[in-house]
Tab-separated table of C-alpha atoms in Angstrom:
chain	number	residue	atom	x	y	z
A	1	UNK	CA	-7.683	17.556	22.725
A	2	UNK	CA	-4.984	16.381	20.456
A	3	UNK	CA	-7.360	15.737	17.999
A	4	UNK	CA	-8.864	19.541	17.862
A	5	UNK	CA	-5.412	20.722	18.333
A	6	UNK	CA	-4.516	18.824	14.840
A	7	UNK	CA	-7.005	19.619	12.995
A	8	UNK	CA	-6.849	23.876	13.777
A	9	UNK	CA	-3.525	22.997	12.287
A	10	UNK	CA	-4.231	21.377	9.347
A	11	UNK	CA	-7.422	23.468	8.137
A	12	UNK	CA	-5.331	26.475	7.223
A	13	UNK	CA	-2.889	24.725	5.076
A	14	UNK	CA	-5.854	22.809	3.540
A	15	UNK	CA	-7.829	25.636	2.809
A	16	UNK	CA	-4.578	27.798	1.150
A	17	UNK	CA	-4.104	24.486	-0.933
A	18	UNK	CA	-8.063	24.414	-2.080
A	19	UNK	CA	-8.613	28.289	-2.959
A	20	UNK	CA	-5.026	29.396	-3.189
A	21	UNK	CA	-2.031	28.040	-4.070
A	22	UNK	CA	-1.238	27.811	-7.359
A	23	UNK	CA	-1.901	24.604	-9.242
A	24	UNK	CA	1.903	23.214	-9.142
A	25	UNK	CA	1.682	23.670	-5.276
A	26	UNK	CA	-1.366	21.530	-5.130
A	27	UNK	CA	-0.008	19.155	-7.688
A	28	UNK	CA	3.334	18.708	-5.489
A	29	UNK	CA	0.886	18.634	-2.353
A	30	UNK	CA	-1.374	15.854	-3.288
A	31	UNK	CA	1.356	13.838	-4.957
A	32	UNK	CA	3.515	14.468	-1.569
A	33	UNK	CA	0.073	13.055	0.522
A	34	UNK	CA	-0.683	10.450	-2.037
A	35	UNK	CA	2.699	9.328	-1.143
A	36	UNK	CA	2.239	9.459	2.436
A	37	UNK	CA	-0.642	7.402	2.225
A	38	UNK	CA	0.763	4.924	0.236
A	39	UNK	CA	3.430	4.036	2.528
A	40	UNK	CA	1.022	3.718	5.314
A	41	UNK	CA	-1.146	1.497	2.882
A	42	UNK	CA	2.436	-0.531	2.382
A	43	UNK	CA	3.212	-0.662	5.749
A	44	UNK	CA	-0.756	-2.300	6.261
A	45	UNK	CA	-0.148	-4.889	3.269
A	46	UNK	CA	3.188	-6.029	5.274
A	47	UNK	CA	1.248	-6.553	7.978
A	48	UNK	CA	-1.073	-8.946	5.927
A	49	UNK	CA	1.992	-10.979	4.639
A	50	UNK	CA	2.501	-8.847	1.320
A	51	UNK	CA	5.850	-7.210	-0.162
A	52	UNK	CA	5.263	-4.068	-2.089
A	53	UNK	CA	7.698	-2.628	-3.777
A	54	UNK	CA	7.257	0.933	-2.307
A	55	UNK	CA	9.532	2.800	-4.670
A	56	UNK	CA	8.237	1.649	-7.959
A	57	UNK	CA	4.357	2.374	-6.973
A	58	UNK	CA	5.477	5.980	-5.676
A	59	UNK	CA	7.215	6.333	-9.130
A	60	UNK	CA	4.192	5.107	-10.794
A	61	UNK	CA	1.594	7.088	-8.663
A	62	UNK	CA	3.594	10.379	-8.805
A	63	UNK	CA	3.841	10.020	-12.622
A	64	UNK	CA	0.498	9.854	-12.751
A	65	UNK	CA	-0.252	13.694	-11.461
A	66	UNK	CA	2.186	14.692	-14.377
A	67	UNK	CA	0.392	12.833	-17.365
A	68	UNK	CA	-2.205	12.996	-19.087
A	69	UNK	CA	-5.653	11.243	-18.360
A	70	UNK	CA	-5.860	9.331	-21.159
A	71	UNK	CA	-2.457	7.668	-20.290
A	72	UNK	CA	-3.550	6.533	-17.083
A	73	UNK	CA	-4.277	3.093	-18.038
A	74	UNK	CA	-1.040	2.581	-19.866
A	75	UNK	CA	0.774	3.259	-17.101
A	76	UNK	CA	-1.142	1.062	-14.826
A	77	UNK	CA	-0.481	-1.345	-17.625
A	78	UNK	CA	3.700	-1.068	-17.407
A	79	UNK	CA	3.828	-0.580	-13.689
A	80	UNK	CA	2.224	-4.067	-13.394
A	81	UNK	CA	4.297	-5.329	-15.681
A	82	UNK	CA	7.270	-4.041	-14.038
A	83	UNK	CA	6.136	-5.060	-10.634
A	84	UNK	CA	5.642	-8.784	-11.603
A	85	UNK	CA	8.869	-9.114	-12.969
A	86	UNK	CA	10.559	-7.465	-9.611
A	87	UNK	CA	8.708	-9.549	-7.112
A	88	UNK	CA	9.708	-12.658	-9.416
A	89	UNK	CA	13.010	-12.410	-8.071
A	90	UNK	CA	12.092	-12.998	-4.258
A	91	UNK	CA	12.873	-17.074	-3.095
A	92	UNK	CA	8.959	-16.750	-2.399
A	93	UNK	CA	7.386	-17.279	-5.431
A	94	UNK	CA	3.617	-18.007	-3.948
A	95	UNK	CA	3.960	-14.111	-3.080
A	96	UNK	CA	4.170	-13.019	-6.529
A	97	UNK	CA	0.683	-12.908	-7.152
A	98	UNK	CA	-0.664	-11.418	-3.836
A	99	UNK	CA	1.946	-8.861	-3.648
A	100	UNK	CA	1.978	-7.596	-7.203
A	101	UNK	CA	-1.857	-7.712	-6.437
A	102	UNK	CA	-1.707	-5.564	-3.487
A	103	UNK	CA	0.857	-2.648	-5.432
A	104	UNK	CA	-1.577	-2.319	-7.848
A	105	UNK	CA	-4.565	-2.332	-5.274
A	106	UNK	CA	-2.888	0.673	-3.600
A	107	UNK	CA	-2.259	3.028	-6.711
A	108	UNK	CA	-5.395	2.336	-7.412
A	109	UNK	CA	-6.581	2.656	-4.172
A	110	UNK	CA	-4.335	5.874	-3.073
A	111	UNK	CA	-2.907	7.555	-5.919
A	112	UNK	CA	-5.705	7.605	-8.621
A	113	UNK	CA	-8.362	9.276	-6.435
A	114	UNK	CA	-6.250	12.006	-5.758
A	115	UNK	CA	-5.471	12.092	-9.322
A	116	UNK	CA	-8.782	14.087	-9.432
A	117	UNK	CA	-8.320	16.209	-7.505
A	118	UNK	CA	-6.692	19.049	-9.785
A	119	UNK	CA	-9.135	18.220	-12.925
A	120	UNK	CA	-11.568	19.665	-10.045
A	121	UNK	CA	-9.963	22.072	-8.851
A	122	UNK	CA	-10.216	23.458	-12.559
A	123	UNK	CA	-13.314	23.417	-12.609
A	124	UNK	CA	-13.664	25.067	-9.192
A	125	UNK	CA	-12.278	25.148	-5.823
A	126	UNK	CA	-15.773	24.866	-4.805
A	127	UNK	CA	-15.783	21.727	-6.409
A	128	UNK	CA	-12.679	20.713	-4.420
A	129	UNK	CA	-13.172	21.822	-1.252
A	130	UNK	CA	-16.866	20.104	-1.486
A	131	UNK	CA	-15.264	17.007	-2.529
A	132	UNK	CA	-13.179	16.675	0.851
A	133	UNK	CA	-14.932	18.732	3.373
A	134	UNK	CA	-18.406	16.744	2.847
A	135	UNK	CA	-16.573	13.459	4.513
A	136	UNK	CA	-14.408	15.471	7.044
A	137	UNK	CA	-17.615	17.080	8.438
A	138	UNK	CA	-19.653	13.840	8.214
A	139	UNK	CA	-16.635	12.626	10.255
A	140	UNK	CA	-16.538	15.168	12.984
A	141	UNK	CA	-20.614	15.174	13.359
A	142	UNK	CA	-19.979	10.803	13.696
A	143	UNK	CA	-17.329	10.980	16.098
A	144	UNK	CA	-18.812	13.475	18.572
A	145	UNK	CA	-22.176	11.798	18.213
A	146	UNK	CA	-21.144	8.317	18.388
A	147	UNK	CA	-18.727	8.933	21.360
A	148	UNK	CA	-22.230	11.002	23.299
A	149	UNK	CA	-25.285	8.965	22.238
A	150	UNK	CA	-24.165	5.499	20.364
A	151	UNK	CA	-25.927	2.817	21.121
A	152	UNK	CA	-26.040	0.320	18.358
A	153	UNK	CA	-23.341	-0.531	16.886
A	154	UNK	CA	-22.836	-0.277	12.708
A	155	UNK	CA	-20.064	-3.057	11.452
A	156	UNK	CA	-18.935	-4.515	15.006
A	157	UNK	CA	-16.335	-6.835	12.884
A	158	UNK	CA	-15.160	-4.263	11.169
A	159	UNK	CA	-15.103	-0.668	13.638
A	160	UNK	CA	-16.890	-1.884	16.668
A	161	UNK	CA	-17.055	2.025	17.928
A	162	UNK	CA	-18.883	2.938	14.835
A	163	UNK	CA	-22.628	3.333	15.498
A	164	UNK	CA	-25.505	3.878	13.591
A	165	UNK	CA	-26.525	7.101	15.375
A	166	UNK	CA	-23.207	8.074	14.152
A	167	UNK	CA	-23.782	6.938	10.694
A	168	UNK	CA	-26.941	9.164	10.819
A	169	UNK	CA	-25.571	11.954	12.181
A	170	UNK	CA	-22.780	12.153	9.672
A	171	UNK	CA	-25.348	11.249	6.771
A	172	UNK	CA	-27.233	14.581	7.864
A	173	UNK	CA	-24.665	17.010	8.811
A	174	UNK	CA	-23.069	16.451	4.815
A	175	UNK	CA	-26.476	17.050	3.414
A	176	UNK	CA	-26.769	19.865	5.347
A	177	UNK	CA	-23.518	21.339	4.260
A	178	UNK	CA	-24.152	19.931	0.524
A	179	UNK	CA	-27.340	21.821	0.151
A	180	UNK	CA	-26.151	25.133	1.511
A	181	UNK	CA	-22.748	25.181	0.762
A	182	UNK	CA	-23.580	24.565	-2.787
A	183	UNK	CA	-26.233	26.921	-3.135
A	184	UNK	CA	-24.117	29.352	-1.808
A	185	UNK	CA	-21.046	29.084	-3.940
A	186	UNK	CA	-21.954	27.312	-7.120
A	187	UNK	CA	-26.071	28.512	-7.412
A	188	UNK	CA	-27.061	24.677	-6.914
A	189	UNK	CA	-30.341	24.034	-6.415
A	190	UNK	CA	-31.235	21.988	-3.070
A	191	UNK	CA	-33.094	19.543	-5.527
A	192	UNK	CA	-29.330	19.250	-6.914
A	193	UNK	CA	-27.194	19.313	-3.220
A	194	UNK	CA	-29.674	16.876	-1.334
A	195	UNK	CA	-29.056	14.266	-3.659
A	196	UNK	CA	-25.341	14.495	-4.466
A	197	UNK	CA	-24.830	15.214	-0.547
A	198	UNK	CA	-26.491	11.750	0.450
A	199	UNK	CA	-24.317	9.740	-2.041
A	200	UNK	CA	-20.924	11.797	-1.274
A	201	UNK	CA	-21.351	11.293	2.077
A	202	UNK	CA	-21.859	7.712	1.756
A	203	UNK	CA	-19.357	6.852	-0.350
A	204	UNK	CA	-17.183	8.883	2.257
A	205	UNK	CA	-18.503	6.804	5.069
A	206	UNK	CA	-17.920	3.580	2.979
A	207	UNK	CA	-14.266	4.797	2.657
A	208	UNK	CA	-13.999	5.125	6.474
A	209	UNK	CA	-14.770	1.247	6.553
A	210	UNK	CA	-12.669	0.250	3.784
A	211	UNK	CA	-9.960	1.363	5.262
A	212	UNK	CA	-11.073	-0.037	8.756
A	213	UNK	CA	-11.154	-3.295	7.003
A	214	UNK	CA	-7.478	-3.023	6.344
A	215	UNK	CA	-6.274	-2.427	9.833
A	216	UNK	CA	-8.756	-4.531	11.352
A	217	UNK	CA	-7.207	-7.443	8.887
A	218	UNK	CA	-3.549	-5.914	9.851
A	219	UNK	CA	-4.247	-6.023	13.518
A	220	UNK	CA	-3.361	-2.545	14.055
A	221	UNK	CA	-6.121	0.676	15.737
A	222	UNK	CA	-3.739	3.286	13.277
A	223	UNK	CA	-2.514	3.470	10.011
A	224	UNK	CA	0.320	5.469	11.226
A	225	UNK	CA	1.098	8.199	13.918
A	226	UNK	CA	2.078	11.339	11.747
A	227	UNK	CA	-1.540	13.009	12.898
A	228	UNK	CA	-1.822	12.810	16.794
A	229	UNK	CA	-5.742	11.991	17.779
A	230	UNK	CA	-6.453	11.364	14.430
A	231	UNK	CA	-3.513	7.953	13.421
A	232	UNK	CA	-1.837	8.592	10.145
A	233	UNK	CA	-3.053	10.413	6.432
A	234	UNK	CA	-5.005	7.472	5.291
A	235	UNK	CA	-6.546	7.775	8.811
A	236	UNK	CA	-7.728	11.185	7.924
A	237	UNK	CA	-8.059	11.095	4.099
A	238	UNK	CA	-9.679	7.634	3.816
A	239	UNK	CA	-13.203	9.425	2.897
A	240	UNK	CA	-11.257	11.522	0.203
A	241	UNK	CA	-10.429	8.022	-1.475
A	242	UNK	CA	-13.934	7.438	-2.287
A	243	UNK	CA	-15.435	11.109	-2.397
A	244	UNK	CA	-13.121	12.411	-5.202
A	245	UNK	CA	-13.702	10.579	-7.846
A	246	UNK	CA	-17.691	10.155	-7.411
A	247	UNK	CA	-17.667	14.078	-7.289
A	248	UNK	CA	-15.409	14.281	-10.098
A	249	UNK	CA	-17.669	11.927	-11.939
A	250	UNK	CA	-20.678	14.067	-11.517
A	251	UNK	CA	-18.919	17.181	-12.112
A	252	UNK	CA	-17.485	16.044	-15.493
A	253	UNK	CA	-20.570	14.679	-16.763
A	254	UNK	CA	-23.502	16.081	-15.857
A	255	UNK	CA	-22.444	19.551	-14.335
């Protein structure tokens, strides 16, 4: 119940921030989730041994939102920089490497997908909204399935309540949804929605276990607790992580 409960309450605000708010409330959105997520992601590298230094890779993933593209990699570039030179004070100096590894990792990881995510809303809020909703309904369509009628089990090692009928539940619901919902809004042919719906949604699913490989290496079910039935944001935004840029991708290139 807690998990219906929480997501009623999130899909208004998500929706006002996808086809209404103005672009500075989205940018200050996604940077303020980005952020969220990060410190989760943190809070999972601690777990594994490694020190990030939380307030430099917020500085550096916010910045990112406020320039431009094509700067992207020089910042990347002086935020490593930076990084290596603060963890070289710690008395640990085998951490260095791994730690300043595992900053980067996340604002990679975190930030830069949601970097694209006002570039499409430019383009269209269709665009957007596609972008997320294609993983959160593959989601919803894998959980209630897998919970009913899962029987074998997808990456035991990794999620062992993941299950394939789950996998192919979610893998048809988000074509479904691709194919209409694109049609619908954007005049996409189904030849053009069946296609990009299969990879979205399994780059969304692969997100699901990336992340699952984290807290299964952390030892911890959750990311966090900020989202009752559903953990913490990279909990419920782990699919955006790999959706947004591979629709952004498409979108810049080929629509």
């Amino acid at each position: 119940m807690n998990r219906v409960i929480t997501a009623l309450l999130l899909a208004p605000v998500a929706l006002y921030l996808i086809f209404v708010a103005q672009p500075m409330v989205l940018l200050v959105a996604a940077a303020l989730v980005a952020s969220l997520c990060f410190w989760e992601y943190c809070g999972l590298a601690a777990r594994h041994g490694l020190h990030c230094a939380l307030p430099v890779g917020c500085a550096a993933g916010v910045l990112g939102f406020l320039i431009p593209p094509a700067e992207w990699r020089l910042l990347l570039v002086l935020t490593t920089l930076a990084v290596l030179l603060i963890q070289s004070r710690y008395a640990n100096l085998s951490a260095v490497l791994p730690s300043t590894g595992a900053l980067v990792l996340g604002i990679l990881y975190v930030y830069a997908p949601w970097h694209y995510s006002l570039p499409l809303r430019e383009r269209s809020a269709h665009w957007l909204f596609f972008a997320l909703a294609t993983g959160w309904i593959g989601d919803i369509a894998a959980y209630y399935t897998g919970t009913r009628l899962g029987r074998h089990r997808l990456a035991p090692r990794i999620s062992p309540n993941k299950t394939w009928e789950g996998t192919l539940a979610s893998l048809a619901a988000a074509t479904l949804f691709a194919v209409v919902y694109l049609k619908a809004t954007l005049d996409l042919s189904w030849t053009v929605g069946l296609p990009l719906g299969v990879v979205t949604n399994i780059a969304a699913q692969f997100g699901d276990l990336a992340e699952s490989a984290l807290k299964r290496g952390a030892g911890v079910k959750d990311s966090g607790s900020w989202l009752p039935g559903h953990g913490g944001w990279l909990d419920r935004l782990d699919t955006t992580l790999f959706t947004l840029p591979l629709v952004y991708l498409y979108v810049s290139r080929w629509y």
